[in-house]
mmCIF file of C-alpha atoms and ligand atoms in Angstrom:
data_model
loop_
_atom_site.group_PDB
_atom_site.id
_atom_site.type_symbol
_atom_site.label_atom_id
_atom_site.label_comp_id
_atom_site.label_asym_id
_atom_site.label_seq_id
_atom_site.Cartn_x
_atom_site.Cartn_y
_atom_site.Cartn_z
ATOM 1 C CA MET A 1 -10.642 -14.508 -15.024
ATOM 2 C CA GLN A 2 -9.912 -12.419 -18.104
ATOM 3 C CA ASP A 3 -8.087 -9.793 -16.003
ATOM 4 C CA HIS A 4 -5.482 -12.322 -14.891
ATOM 5 C CA SER A 5 -4.800 -13.556 -18.412
ATOM 6 C CA ASN A 6 -4.407 -9.972 -19.605
ATOM 7 C CA ARG A 7 -1.972 -9.244 -16.786
ATOM 8 C CA LEU A 8 0.087 -12.334 -17.629
ATOM 9 C CA ALA A 9 0.161 -11.175 -21.242
ATOM 10 C CA ALA A 10 1.354 -7.734 -20.118
ATOM 11 C CA LEU A 11 4.092 -9.336 -18.023
ATOM 12 C CA ARG A 12 5.251 -11.522 -20.933
ATOM 13 C CA SER A 13 5.467 -8.525 -23.173
ATOM 14 C CA ARG A 14 7.418 -6.601 -20.512
ATOM 15 C CA VAL A 15 10.048 -9.379 -20.253
ATOM 16 C CA ARG A 16 9.960 -10.155 -24.001
ATOM 17 C CA ASP A 17 8.668 -13.695 -23.385
ATOM 18 C CA GLN A 18 11.691 -14.666 -21.276
ATOM 19 C CA PRO A 19 11.022 -17.185 -18.464
ATOM 20 C CA PHE A 20 10.127 -15.356 -15.269
ATOM 21 C CA TYR A 21 9.892 -16.648 -11.712
ATOM 22 C CA VAL A 22 7.450 -14.729 -9.499
ATOM 23 C CA SER A 23 8.081 -15.179 -5.772
ATOM 24 C CA ALA A 24 6.148 -12.249 -4.236
ATOM 25 C CA LEU A 25 2.711 -13.361 -3.063
ATOM 26 C CA PRO A 26 0.950 -10.059 -3.904
ATOM 27 C CA ASN A 27 2.360 -10.339 -7.437
ATOM 28 C CA ILE A 28 1.166 -13.953 -7.677
ATOM 29 C CA ARG A 29 -2.256 -12.819 -6.510
ATOM 30 C CA TYR A 30 -2.282 -10.044 -9.107
ATOM 31 C CA LEU A 31 -1.396 -12.457 -11.926
ATOM 32 C CA THR A 32 -3.516 -15.464 -10.919
ATOM 33 C CA GLY A 33 -6.010 -14.567 -8.165
ATOM 34 C CA PHE A 34 -4.371 -17.001 -5.735
ATOM 35 C CA THR A 35 -4.582 -15.734 -2.137
ATOM 36 C CA GLY A 36 -2.712 -18.506 -0.299
ATOM 37 C CA SER A 37 0.275 -17.779 1.897
ATOM 38 C CA ALA A 38 2.748 -20.017 0.029
ATOM 39 C CA GLY A 39 3.279 -20.264 -3.698
ATOM 40 C CA HIS A 40 5.669 -19.873 -6.606
ATOM 41 C CA LEU A 41 4.723 -18.882 -10.129
ATOM 42 C CA LEU A 42 6.677 -19.755 -13.260
ATOM 43 C CA VAL A 43 5.736 -17.786 -16.361
ATOM 44 C CA THR A 44 7.124 -18.759 -19.756
ATOM 45 C CA ARG A 45 6.066 -17.745 -23.256
ATOM 46 C CA ASP A 46 3.696 -20.702 -23.553
ATOM 47 C CA GLN A 47 2.521 -21.404 -20.047
ATOM 48 C CA ALA A 48 2.117 -20.195 -16.483
ATOM 49 C CA THR A 49 2.270 -22.643 -13.589
ATOM 50 C CA LEU A 50 1.499 -22.042 -9.933
ATOM 51 C CA PHE A 51 3.323 -24.321 -7.500
ATOM 52 C CA THR A 52 1.848 -24.595 -4.031
ATOM 53 C CA ASP A 53 1.352 -27.208 -1.331
ATOM 54 C CA SER A 54 -1.466 -29.536 -0.314
ATOM 55 C CA ARG A 55 -2.948 -27.065 2.201
ATOM 56 C CA TYR A 56 -4.108 -25.047 -0.780
ATOM 57 C CA SER A 57 -5.201 -27.700 -3.257
ATOM 58 C CA THR A 58 -8.920 -26.842 -3.133
ATOM 59 C CA GLN A 59 -8.380 -23.113 -2.855
ATOM 60 C CA ALA A 60 -5.836 -22.906 -5.683
ATOM 61 C CA ARG A 61 -8.054 -24.864 -8.085
ATOM 62 C CA GLU A 62 -10.993 -22.655 -7.160
ATOM 63 C CA GLN A 63 -9.157 -19.364 -7.542
ATOM 64 C CA VAL A 64 -6.729 -19.922 -10.377
ATOM 65 C CA SER A 65 -7.730 -20.227 -14.013
ATOM 66 C CA SER A 66 -5.010 -18.169 -15.700
ATOM 67 C CA ALA A 67 -2.291 -20.679 -14.750
ATOM 68 C CA ALA A 68 -1.883 -24.431 -14.348
ATOM 69 C CA VAL A 69 -1.807 -25.545 -10.697
ATOM 70 C CA ARG A 70 0.722 -28.034 -9.307
ATOM 71 C CA ILE A 71 0.251 -29.275 -5.762
ATOM 72 C CA SER A 72 3.118 -30.754 -3.777
ATOM 73 C CA ARG A 73 3.432 -32.217 -0.312
ATOM 74 C CA GLY A 74 5.368 -29.671 1.715
ATOM 75 C CA ASP A 75 7.854 -27.305 0.077
ATOM 76 C CA ALA A 76 6.789 -26.589 -3.504
ATOM 77 C CA ARG A 77 10.223 -25.433 -4.712
ATOM 78 C CA PRO A 78 11.456 -28.904 -5.809
ATOM 79 C CA GLU A 79 8.474 -29.025 -8.224
ATOM 80 C CA LEU A 80 9.429 -25.617 -9.565
ATOM 81 C CA VAL A 81 12.998 -26.818 -10.103
ATOM 82 C CA ALA A 82 11.783 -30.014 -11.804
ATOM 83 C CA GLU A 83 9.664 -27.957 -14.193
ATOM 84 C CA ALA A 84 12.552 -25.603 -14.988
ATOM 85 C CA LYS A 85 14.719 -28.641 -15.782
ATOM 86 C CA LYS A 86 12.019 -30.225 -17.924
ATOM 87 C CA LEU A 87 11.716 -27.005 -19.915
ATOM 88 C CA ARG A 88 15.562 -26.873 -20.156
ATOM 89 C CA LEU A 89 15.573 -23.246 -19.120
ATOM 90 C CA LYS A 90 18.903 -21.552 -19.831
ATOM 91 C CA ARG A 91 17.890 -18.311 -18.201
ATOM 92 C CA LEU A 92 15.417 -17.480 -15.484
ATOM 93 C CA ARG A 93 14.558 -13.961 -14.436
ATOM 94 C CA PHE A 94 13.621 -13.508 -10.811
ATOM 95 C CA GLU A 95 12.356 -10.701 -8.575
ATOM 96 C CA ALA A 96 15.540 -9.270 -7.075
ATOM 97 C CA ASN A 97 13.646 -7.083 -4.610
ATOM 98 C CA ARG A 98 11.382 -9.911 -3.428
ATOM 99 C CA ILE A 99 13.283 -13.228 -3.289
ATOM 100 C CA ASP A 100 14.683 -14.553 -0.011
ATOM 101 C CA TYR A 101 18.308 -15.573 0.048
ATOM 102 C CA GLY A 102 17.542 -19.207 0.919
ATOM 103 C CA THR A 103 15.411 -19.617 -2.210
ATOM 104 C CA TYR A 104 17.974 -17.844 -4.368
ATOM 105 C CA ALA A 105 20.745 -20.129 -3.113
ATOM 106 C CA TYR A 106 18.517 -23.191 -3.551
ATOM 107 C CA LEU A 107 17.678 -22.343 -7.165
ATOM 108 C CA GLY A 108 21.353 -21.610 -7.856
ATOM 109 C CA SER A 109 22.461 -25.003 -6.553
ATOM 110 C CA GLN A 110 19.617 -26.998 -8.135
ATOM 111 C CA LEU A 111 19.742 -25.345 -11.556
ATOM 112 C CA PRO A 112 23.463 -25.199 -12.381
ATOM 113 C CA GLY A 113 22.882 -24.888 -16.121
ATOM 114 C CA CYS A 114 20.425 -22.008 -15.760
ATOM 115 C CA ARG A 115 21.506 -18.412 -15.408
ATOM 116 C CA LEU A 116 19.521 -16.598 -12.723
ATOM 117 C CA MET A 117 18.940 -13.015 -13.791
ATOM 118 C CA PRO A 118 17.770 -10.400 -11.285
ATOM 119 C CA VAL A 119 15.138 -7.918 -12.384
ATOM 120 C CA ASP A 120 13.525 -5.280 -10.258
ATOM 121 C CA SER A 121 9.842 -4.450 -9.772
ATOM 122 C CA VAL A 122 8.555 -5.735 -13.120
ATOM 123 C CA VAL A 123 5.134 -6.837 -11.845
ATOM 124 C CA GLU A 124 5.055 -3.943 -9.389
ATOM 125 C CA LYS A 125 5.314 -1.502 -12.301
ATOM 126 C CA LEU A 126 2.358 -3.148 -14.028
ATOM 127 C CA ARG A 127 0.445 -2.926 -10.771
ATOM 128 C CA GLN A 128 0.941 0.835 -10.550
ATOM 129 C CA ILE A 129 -1.691 1.357 -13.250
ATOM 130 C CA LYS A 130 -5.029 0.272 -11.829
ATOM 131 C CA SER A 131 -7.902 -1.014 -13.944
ATOM 132 C CA GLY A 132 -11.453 0.224 -13.476
ATOM 133 C CA SER A 133 -12.304 -2.801 -11.354
ATOM 134 C CA GLU A 134 -9.262 -2.228 -9.147
ATOM 135 C CA ILE A 135 -10.193 1.425 -8.620
ATOM 136 C CA ALA A 136 -13.717 0.266 -7.721
ATOM 137 C CA ALA A 137 -12.205 -2.172 -5.181
ATOM 138 C CA ILE A 138 -10.083 0.603 -3.622
ATOM 139 C CA ARG A 139 -13.153 2.845 -3.506
ATOM 140 C CA ASN A 140 -15.094 0.108 -1.654
ATOM 141 C CA SER A 141 -12.236 -0.392 0.785
ATOM 142 C CA LEU A 142 -12.117 3.372 1.430
ATOM 143 C CA ALA A 143 -15.892 3.533 1.959
ATOM 144 C CA LEU A 144 -15.705 0.742 4.523
ATOM 145 C CA ASN A 145 -12.769 2.467 6.217
ATOM 146 C CA SER A 146 -14.639 5.794 6.357
ATOM 147 C CA ALA A 147 -17.780 4.138 7.748
ATOM 148 C CA SER A 148 -15.708 2.493 10.489
ATOM 149 C CA PHE A 149 -14.152 5.854 11.356
ATOM 150 C CA GLU A 150 -17.563 7.568 11.588
ATOM 151 C CA ASP A 151 -18.984 4.747 13.668
ATOM 152 C CA VAL A 152 -16.213 4.904 16.271
ATOM 153 C CA ILE A 153 -15.821 8.695 16.307
ATOM 154 C CA ASN A 154 -19.553 9.132 16.944
ATOM 155 C CA ARG A 155 -19.506 6.931 20.048
ATOM 156 C CA LEU A 156 -15.974 7.663 21.212
ATOM 157 C CA ASP A 157 -15.769 7.447 24.982
ATOM 158 C CA ALA A 158 -13.349 9.855 26.672
ATOM 159 C CA ARG A 159 -12.370 7.027 29.040
ATOM 160 C CA TRP A 160 -10.975 4.926 26.196
ATOM 161 C CA SER A 161 -7.225 4.697 25.820
ATOM 162 C CA GLU A 162 -5.496 5.246 22.477
ATOM 163 C CA ALA A 163 -5.151 1.457 22.206
ATOM 164 C CA GLU A 164 -8.885 0.985 22.836
ATOM 165 C CA VAL A 165 -9.806 3.512 20.144
ATOM 166 C CA ALA A 166 -7.489 1.672 17.712
ATOM 167 C CA ALA A 167 -9.044 -1.677 18.675
ATOM 168 C CA GLU A 168 -12.568 -0.276 18.193
ATOM 169 C CA LEU A 169 -11.617 0.987 14.744
ATOM 170 C CA GLU A 170 -10.217 -2.383 13.709
ATOM 171 C CA PHE A 171 -13.240 -4.218 15.154
ATOM 172 C CA ALA A 172 -15.551 -1.875 13.243
ATOM 173 C CA MET A 173 -13.682 -2.694 10.017
ATOM 174 C CA ARG A 174 -13.962 -6.440 10.589
ATOM 175 C CA LYS A 175 -17.654 -6.187 11.435
ATOM 176 C CA ARG A 176 -18.227 -4.482 8.090
ATOM 177 C CA GLY A 177 -16.537 -7.334 6.249
ATOM 178 C CA ALA A 178 -12.909 -6.247 6.002
ATOM 179 C CA GLU A 179 -10.351 -9.061 5.819
ATOM 180 C CA GLY A 180 -8.330 -7.050 8.315
ATOM 181 C CA ALA A 181 -6.530 -3.793 8.890
ATOM 182 C CA ALA A 182 -4.113 -2.811 6.123
ATOM 183 C CA PHE A 183 -1.539 -1.853 8.797
ATOM 184 C CA PRO A 184 -1.575 -1.418 12.579
ATOM 185 C CA THR A 185 -4.015 1.433 13.247
ATOM 186 C CA ILE A 186 -2.411 4.602 14.605
ATOM 187 C CA VAL A 187 -4.152 6.607 17.325
ATOM 188 C CA ALA A 188 -1.672 9.098 18.748
ATOM 189 C CA SER A 189 -2.629 12.054 20.925
ATOM 190 C CA GLY A 190 -0.736 15.114 22.075
ATOM 191 C CA GLU A 191 3.050 14.860 21.965
ATOM 192 C CA HIS A 192 2.785 11.182 20.971
ATOM 193 C CA GLY A 193 1.359 12.373 17.643
ATOM 194 C CA ALA A 194 4.776 13.869 16.836
ATOM 195 C CA ARG A 195 5.935 10.337 15.974
ATOM 196 C CA PRO A 196 4.664 9.690 12.449
ATOM 197 C CA HIS A 197 4.379 5.927 13.056
ATOM 198 C CA ALA A 198 3.355 6.056 16.721
ATOM 199 C CA GLU A 199 2.053 2.917 18.410
ATOM 200 C CA PRO A 200 -1.193 3.465 20.355
ATOM 201 C CA ARG A 201 -0.595 3.649 24.111
ATOM 202 C CA ASP A 202 -2.568 2.302 27.025
ATOM 203 C CA GLN A 203 -3.300 5.888 27.941
ATOM 204 C CA ARG A 204 -6.348 8.131 27.803
ATOM 205 C CA ILE A 205 -6.605 11.003 25.358
ATOM 206 C CA GLU A 206 -6.157 14.349 27.094
ATOM 207 C CA PRO A 207 -8.961 16.870 26.528
ATOM 208 C CA GLN A 208 -7.957 19.459 23.907
ATOM 209 C CA ALA A 209 -5.071 17.317 22.625
ATOM 210 C CA LEU A 210 -4.780 16.881 18.878
ATOM 211 C CA VAL A 211 -5.162 13.214 17.923
ATOM 212 C CA VAL A 212 -3.767 11.633 14.752
ATOM 213 C CA VAL A 213 -5.962 8.735 13.561
ATOM 214 C CA ASP A 214 -4.393 6.813 10.656
ATOM 215 C CA GLN A 215 -6.314 3.724 9.600
ATOM 216 C CA GLY A 216 -6.769 1.459 6.601
ATOM 217 C CA ALA A 217 -8.774 -1.654 5.822
ATOM 218 C CA ILE A 218 -8.318 -4.522 3.402
ATOM 219 C CA LEU A 219 -11.446 -5.388 1.452
ATOM 220 C CA GLY A 220 -11.482 -7.746 -1.524
ATOM 221 C CA GLY A 221 -7.688 -7.729 -1.261
ATOM 222 C CA TYR A 222 -7.425 -3.950 -1.734
ATOM 223 C CA CYS A 223 -6.086 -1.522 0.837
ATOM 224 C CA SER A 224 -7.429 1.800 2.009
ATOM 225 C CA ASP A 225 -5.476 4.427 3.924
ATOM 226 C CA MET A 226 -6.778 7.579 5.598
ATOM 227 C CA THR A 227 -5.529 9.963 8.274
ATOM 228 C CA ARG A 228 -7.782 12.396 10.096
ATOM 229 C CA MET A 229 -7.322 14.763 13.027
ATOM 230 C CA ILE A 230 -9.709 14.683 15.970
ATOM 231 C CA ALA A 231 -9.797 16.273 19.443
ATOM 232 C CA LEU A 232 -11.973 15.747 22.515
ATOM 233 C CA GLY A 233 -12.234 19.513 23.085
ATOM 234 C CA ASP A 234 -11.175 22.712 21.323
ATOM 235 C CA PRO A 235 -7.379 22.424 20.918
ATOM 236 C CA GLY A 236 -6.889 26.205 20.672
ATOM 237 C CA ALA A 237 -5.847 28.630 17.952
ATOM 238 C CA ALA A 238 -2.174 27.639 17.628
ATOM 239 C CA GLN A 239 -2.876 23.956 17.071
ATOM 240 C CA LYS A 240 -5.781 24.676 14.759
ATOM 241 C CA ALA A 241 -3.441 26.856 12.676
ATOM 242 C CA LEU A 242 -1.159 23.826 12.253
ATOM 243 C CA VAL A 243 -4.083 21.765 10.994
ATOM 244 C CA ARG A 244 -5.045 24.541 8.570
ATOM 245 C CA ALA A 245 -1.510 24.718 7.177
ATOM 246 C CA VAL A 246 -1.419 20.947 6.561
ATOM 247 C CA LEU A 247 -4.869 21.066 4.941
ATOM 248 C CA GLU A 248 -3.656 23.817 2.647
ATOM 249 C CA ALA A 249 -0.493 21.857 1.790
ATOM 250 C CA GLN A 250 -2.564 18.782 1.004
ATOM 251 C CA ALA A 251 -4.985 20.748 -1.196
ATOM 252 C CA ALA A 252 -2.064 22.274 -3.142
ATOM 253 C CA ALA A 253 -0.538 18.834 -3.770
ATOM 254 C CA ILE A 254 -3.860 17.334 -4.893
ATOM 255 C CA ASP A 255 -4.406 20.312 -7.169
ATOM 256 C CA ALA A 256 -1.149 19.494 -9.014
ATOM 257 C CA ILE A 257 -2.101 15.882 -9.796
ATOM 258 C CA ARG A 258 -2.671 15.085 -13.449
ATOM 259 C CA PRO A 259 -1.145 12.711 -16.010
ATOM 260 C CA GLY A 260 2.377 13.705 -17.050
ATOM 261 C CA VAL A 261 3.292 15.591 -13.862
ATOM 262 C CA GLU A 262 6.438 14.402 -12.096
ATOM 263 C CA CYS A 263 5.897 12.981 -8.603
ATOM 264 C CA ARG A 264 8.488 15.390 -7.151
ATOM 265 C CA THR A 265 6.400 18.327 -8.403
ATOM 266 C CA VAL A 266 3.357 17.150 -6.445
ATOM 267 C CA ASP A 267 5.539 16.640 -3.372
ATOM 268 C CA GLY A 268 7.052 20.102 -3.834
ATOM 269 C CA ARG A 269 3.638 21.795 -3.891
ATOM 270 C CA ALA A 270 2.904 20.544 -0.383
ATOM 271 C CA ARG A 271 6.338 21.640 0.864
ATOM 272 C CA ASP A 272 5.997 25.097 -0.734
ATOM 273 C CA VAL A 273 2.854 25.778 1.301
ATOM 274 C CA LEU A 274 4.474 24.634 4.549
ATOM 275 C CA LYS A 275 7.534 26.829 3.839
ATOM 276 C CA LYS A 276 5.356 29.903 4.243
ATOM 277 C CA THR A 277 4.344 29.118 7.832
ATOM 278 C CA HIS A 278 6.550 29.387 10.926
ATOM 279 C CA VAL A 279 6.037 28.041 14.426
ATOM 280 C CA GLY A 280 8.379 29.358 17.104
ATOM 281 C CA GLY A 281 10.940 30.377 14.462
ATOM 282 C CA VAL A 282 10.824 26.992 12.671
ATOM 283 C CA ARG A 283 9.505 26.676 9.131
ATOM 284 C CA LEU A 284 6.812 24.013 8.942
ATOM 285 C CA ASP A 285 8.390 22.295 5.919
ATOM 286 C CA GLU A 286 11.330 21.446 8.180
ATOM 287 C CA LEU A 287 8.889 19.515 10.386
ATOM 288 C CA PHE A 288 7.539 17.534 7.422
ATOM 289 C CA VAL A 289 9.831 14.532 7.821
ATOM 290 C CA HIS A 290 8.409 12.030 5.332
ATOM 291 C CA SER A 291 7.318 11.905 1.715
ATOM 292 C CA THR A 292 3.987 13.286 0.549
ATOM 293 C CA GLY A 293 2.473 10.001 -0.540
ATOM 294 C CA HIS A 294 2.615 6.503 -1.966
ATOM 295 C CA GLY A 295 0.708 4.281 -4.328
ATOM 296 C CA LEU A 296 -1.569 1.635 -2.830
ATOM 297 C CA GLY A 297 -3.555 -1.348 -4.035
ATOM 298 C CA LEU A 298 -3.031 -4.999 -3.134
ATOM 299 C CA GLU A 299 -0.331 -3.676 -0.788
ATOM 300 C CA ILE A 300 -0.467 -0.648 1.447
ATOM 301 C CA HIS A 301 2.782 0.770 0.047
ATOM 302 C CA GLU A 302 3.246 0.563 -3.708
ATOM 303 C CA GLY A 303 4.725 2.819 -6.351
ATOM 304 C CA PRO A 304 4.825 5.546 -7.333
ATOM 305 C CA ARG A 305 6.447 7.456 -4.467
ATOM 306 C CA ILE A 306 5.351 11.050 -4.161
ATOM 307 C CA ALA A 307 8.639 12.293 -2.748
ATOM 308 C CA PRO A 308 11.466 14.772 -3.344
ATOM 309 C CA GLY A 309 13.649 13.830 -6.312
ATOM 310 C CA GLN A 310 11.103 11.402 -7.817
ATOM 311 C CA ARG A 311 11.013 12.160 -11.536
ATOM 312 C CA GLN A 312 8.540 9.415 -12.363
ATOM 313 C CA ARG A 313 5.547 10.886 -14.145
ATOM 314 C CA LEU A 314 1.996 10.258 -13.019
ATOM 315 C CA ARG A 315 -0.203 8.307 -15.404
ATOM 316 C CA GLN A 316 -3.911 7.788 -15.687
ATOM 317 C CA GLY A 317 -4.964 4.872 -13.467
ATOM 318 C CA MET A 318 -2.373 5.449 -10.753
ATOM 319 C CA VAL A 319 -3.841 5.663 -7.254
ATOM 320 C CA VAL A 320 -1.816 7.478 -4.601
ATOM 321 C CA THR A 321 -2.147 8.855 -1.113
ATOM 322 C CA ILE A 322 -1.486 12.518 -0.404
ATOM 323 C CA GLU A 323 -0.511 12.826 3.243
ATOM 324 C CA PRO A 324 1.574 15.809 4.284
ATOM 325 C CA GLY A 325 2.252 16.149 8.002
ATOM 326 C CA VAL A 326 4.120 18.272 10.514
ATOM 327 C CA TYR A 327 5.606 16.920 13.723
ATOM 328 C CA LEU A 328 6.488 19.193 16.633
ATOM 329 C CA ASP A 329 8.599 17.242 19.045
ATOM 330 C CA GLY A 330 7.100 17.203 22.546
ATOM 331 C CA VAL A 331 3.964 19.053 21.407
ATOM 332 C CA ALA A 332 1.836 17.431 18.697
ATOM 333 C CA GLY A 333 1.679 15.975 15.228
ATOM 334 C CA VAL A 334 -0.683 16.731 12.365
ATOM 335 C CA ARG A 335 -1.199 14.605 9.266
ATOM 336 C CA ILE A 336 -4.093 14.493 6.815
ATOM 337 C CA GLU A 337 -4.281 11.745 4.229
ATOM 338 C CA ASP A 338 -6.568 11.084 1.297
ATOM 339 C CA VAL A 339 -6.445 8.637 -1.600
ATOM 340 C CA VAL A 340 -6.476 10.129 -5.077
ATOM 341 C CA ALA A 341 -6.881 8.467 -8.493
ATOM 342 C CA VAL A 342 -5.167 10.008 -11.521
ATOM 343 C CA THR A 343 -7.794 10.482 -14.244
ATOM 344 C CA ALA A 344 -7.500 11.485 -17.914
ATOM 345 C CA GLY A 345 -8.143 15.137 -17.144
ATOM 346 C CA GLY A 346 -6.667 15.465 -13.646
ATOM 347 C CA CYS A 347 -7.585 13.515 -10.573
ATOM 348 C CA GLU A 348 -10.397 12.331 -8.364
ATOM 349 C CA VAL A 349 -10.277 12.160 -4.569
ATOM 350 C CA LEU A 350 -11.640 8.723 -3.642
ATOM 351 C CA THR A 351 -11.832 9.311 0.128
ATOM 352 C CA GLY A 352 -15.287 10.399 1.258
ATOM 353 C CA THR A 353 -14.681 11.569 4.849
ATOM 354 C CA PRO A 354 -14.503 15.371 5.350
ATOM 355 C CA ARG A 355 -10.909 16.473 5.966
ATOM 356 C CA GLU A 356 -11.412 19.112 8.611
ATOM 357 C CA LEU A 357 -10.436 18.677 12.263
ATOM 358 C CA ARG A 358 -13.266 16.985 14.170
ATOM 359 C CA VAL A 359 -13.751 18.421 17.647
ATOM 360 C CA LEU A 360 -15.880 15.925 19.590
HETATM 361 ZN ZN1 ZN B 401 -1.998 6.245 6.491
HETATM 362 ZN ZN1 ZN B 402 -0.267 6.268 3.786
#
């Protein structure tokens, strides 16, 4: 595929044609199309070679055209080492944030004449800028995710536990063709919602409780991520005011997104809105305990980070979530999350589901 060759060319230019060992599977997928669960990629100025084992011989030859494929019996690392020796590599850059210590030690002992040089997030930085076909894939994943949400919300049974709602959502994704959930689905009602990464309980949803539903699918390798608020009855004015404040914070952050803007500025816009609202003497921004958003693509969490102190500037083609939340210990949590693509003139929200609280 032309895309993969172009990406390999971009990587070579980024490392000035120095030999590069790619160990992270999502990065290997990005550069070659290979989706197997074991593989090593060696990229030099003149060639790229994927080393994998005999479980993947058919699959690798089917999927990979941008690199040569070498199949070994069992562990593929000895083949990688043999190739590095054959090429008489004096230096080999590796992914410092992705390698496991066993592999690092193995390469060090097997390649005594080769200097191993750590580099950080080289392929990940390329991946931050999505192509048109990648944005289309994320859009498809989001559409499937939204359809699964609608399906389950419209037939939600008040007797279902949080865990059953989460299971229904994941089943609905799979039935629509998703490879799986992008992360364990969160369904957290009432005070349980005050934990941003709550695990669904074997417990029914109380009437009038606010429920955080955070779900994402993987389709064609690309992740979606969406959080919506639902309730099985009117949750009352105070809780609805919380939802309104988070909606306003999210809208302010999205409004700030355009090429050239620093990530911390977008994050700050959401916090500024929450600063203006108090609950029981506490400012809502003090209850916003995580960052405003993250990039996503082949992985659910990618760069850039939309967080305090992040001076990285947004660029056209980046795709990020915007997901402010407030968490009132012992009471409730509110989070609303959409996926936004940075365009030439500003941004486009890719999530189709309406953002407002859904009272069922
Ligand atoms: Zn999410
Ligand atoms: Zn997210």
